[in-house]
Coordinates of C-alpha atoms in Angstrom, one line a residue:
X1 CA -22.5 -9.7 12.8
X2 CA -21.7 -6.6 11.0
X3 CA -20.3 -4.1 13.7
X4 CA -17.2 -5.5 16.2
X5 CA -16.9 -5.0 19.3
X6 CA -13.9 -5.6 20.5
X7 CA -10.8 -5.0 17.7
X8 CA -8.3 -7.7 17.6
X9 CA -5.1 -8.1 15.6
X10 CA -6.2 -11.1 14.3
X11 CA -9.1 -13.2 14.0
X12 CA -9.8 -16.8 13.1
X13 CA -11.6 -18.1 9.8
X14 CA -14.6 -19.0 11.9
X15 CA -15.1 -15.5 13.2
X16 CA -14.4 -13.7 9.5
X17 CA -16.7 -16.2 8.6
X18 CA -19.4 -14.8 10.9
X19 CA -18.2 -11.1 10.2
X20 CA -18.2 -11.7 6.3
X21 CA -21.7 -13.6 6.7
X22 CA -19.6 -16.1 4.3
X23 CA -18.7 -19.8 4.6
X24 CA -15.1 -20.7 5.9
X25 CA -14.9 -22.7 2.1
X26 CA -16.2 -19.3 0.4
X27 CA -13.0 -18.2 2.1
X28 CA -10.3 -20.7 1.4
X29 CA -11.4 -21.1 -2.0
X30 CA -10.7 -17.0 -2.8
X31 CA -7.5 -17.2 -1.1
X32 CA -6.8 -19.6 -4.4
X33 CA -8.2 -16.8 -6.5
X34 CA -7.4 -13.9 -5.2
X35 CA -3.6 -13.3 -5.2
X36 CA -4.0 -9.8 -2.9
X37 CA -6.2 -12.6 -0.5
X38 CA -3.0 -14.0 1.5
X39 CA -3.9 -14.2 5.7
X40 CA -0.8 -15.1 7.6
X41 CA -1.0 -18.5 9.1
X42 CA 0.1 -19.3 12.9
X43 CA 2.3 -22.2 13.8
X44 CA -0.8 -24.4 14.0
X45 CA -1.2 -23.4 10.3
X46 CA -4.9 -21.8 11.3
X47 CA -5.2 -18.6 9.3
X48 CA -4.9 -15.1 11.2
X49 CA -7.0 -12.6 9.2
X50 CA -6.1 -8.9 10.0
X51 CA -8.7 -6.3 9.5
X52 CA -7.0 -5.2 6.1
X53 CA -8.1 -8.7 5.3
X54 CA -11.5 -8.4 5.9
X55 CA -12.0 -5.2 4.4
X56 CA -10.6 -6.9 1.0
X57 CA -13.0 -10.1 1.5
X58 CA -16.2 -7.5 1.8
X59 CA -15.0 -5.4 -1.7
X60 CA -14.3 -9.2 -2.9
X61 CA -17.9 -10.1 -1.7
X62 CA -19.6 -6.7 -3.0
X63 CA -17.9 -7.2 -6.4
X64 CA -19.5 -10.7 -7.0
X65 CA -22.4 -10.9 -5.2
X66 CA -23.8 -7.3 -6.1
X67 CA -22.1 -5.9 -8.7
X68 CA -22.0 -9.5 -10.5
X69 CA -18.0 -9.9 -11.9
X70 CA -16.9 -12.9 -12.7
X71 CA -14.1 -14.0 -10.6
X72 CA -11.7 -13.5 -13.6
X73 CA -12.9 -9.8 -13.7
X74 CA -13.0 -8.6 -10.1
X75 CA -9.2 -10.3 -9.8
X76 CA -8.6 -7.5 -12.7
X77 CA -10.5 -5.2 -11.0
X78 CA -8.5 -5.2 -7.3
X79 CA -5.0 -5.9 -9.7
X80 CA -5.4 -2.3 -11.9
X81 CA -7.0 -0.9 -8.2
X82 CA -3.6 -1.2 -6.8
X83 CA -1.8 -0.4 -9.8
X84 CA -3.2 2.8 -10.0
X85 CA -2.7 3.3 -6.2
X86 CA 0.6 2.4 -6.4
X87 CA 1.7 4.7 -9.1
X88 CA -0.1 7.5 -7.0
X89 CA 2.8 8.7 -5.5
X90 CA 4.6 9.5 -9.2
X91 CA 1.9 11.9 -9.8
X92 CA 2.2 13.7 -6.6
X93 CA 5.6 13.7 -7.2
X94 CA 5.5 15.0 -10.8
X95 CA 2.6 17.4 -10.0
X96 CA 5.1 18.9 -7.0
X97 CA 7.6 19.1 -9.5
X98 CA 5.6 21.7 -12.1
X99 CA 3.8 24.0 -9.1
X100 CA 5.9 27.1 -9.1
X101 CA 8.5 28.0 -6.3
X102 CA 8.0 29.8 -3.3
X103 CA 9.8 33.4 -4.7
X104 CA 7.0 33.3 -8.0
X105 CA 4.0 32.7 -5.7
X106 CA 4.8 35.4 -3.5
X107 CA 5.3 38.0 -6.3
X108 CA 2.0 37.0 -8.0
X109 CA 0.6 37.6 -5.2
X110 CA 2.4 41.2 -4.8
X111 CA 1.1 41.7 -8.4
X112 CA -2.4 40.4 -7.6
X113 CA -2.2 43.1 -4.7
X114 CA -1.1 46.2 -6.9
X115 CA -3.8 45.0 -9.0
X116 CA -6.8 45.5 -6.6
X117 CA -5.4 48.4 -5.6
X118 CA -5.4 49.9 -9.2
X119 CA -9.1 48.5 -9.9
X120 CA -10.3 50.0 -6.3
X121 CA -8.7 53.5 -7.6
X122 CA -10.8 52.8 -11.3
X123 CA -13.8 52.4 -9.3
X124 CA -13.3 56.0 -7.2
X125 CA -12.8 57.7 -9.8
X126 CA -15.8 56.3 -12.1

């Protein structure tokens, strides 16, 4: 049951279970395992997996079943994955920080300008 039809919030461990083509103990057993794993649970205690959830559980499934990690190394895997997503804004922020200012742009531009100009004169005259 790859494709959904109809998008819900939430869906029940028996439905991820169809989605993920996995078994509901496949499931509960990774939630041990994989810290970033964590569906909210209703008042019932049933799990409610959200779509982010499932999306995790088939890079979980793809890392084990066809790339072969160990559990141990796709939990390293997803951990340094968001590590490195996290500190993604830093760079932004430091590479915004070295791009020159608004006033330089514009007079390299100006400078680029004269410059065709000069090389267009070089060429009439050769």
């Amino acid at each position: 049951m790859e494709a959904r039809d109809i998008k819900k919030l939430y869906y029940s461990i028996g439905e991820v279970s169809e989605i993920t083509e996995l078994k509901q103990y496949v499931l509960r057993y990774w939630e041990t395992e994989f810290p970033l794993l964590k569906p909210n649970k209703n008042r019932a205690g049933n799990r409610n997996y959200r779509d982010t959830d499932i999306q995790l559980i088939q890079e979980i499934k793809t890392l084990l079943y066809e790339k072969k990690f160990t559990i141990k190394g796709a939990r390293q895997y997803l951990k340094d994955r968001n590590k490195s997503i996290a500190d993604a804004p830093d760079k932004v922020v430091k590479i915004a920080d070295s791009m020159p200012d608004l006033k330089t742009l514009k007079d390299l531009r100006n400078g680029l300008g004269e410059l065709i100009k000069t090389i267009e004169s070089f060429k009439k005259e050769v």
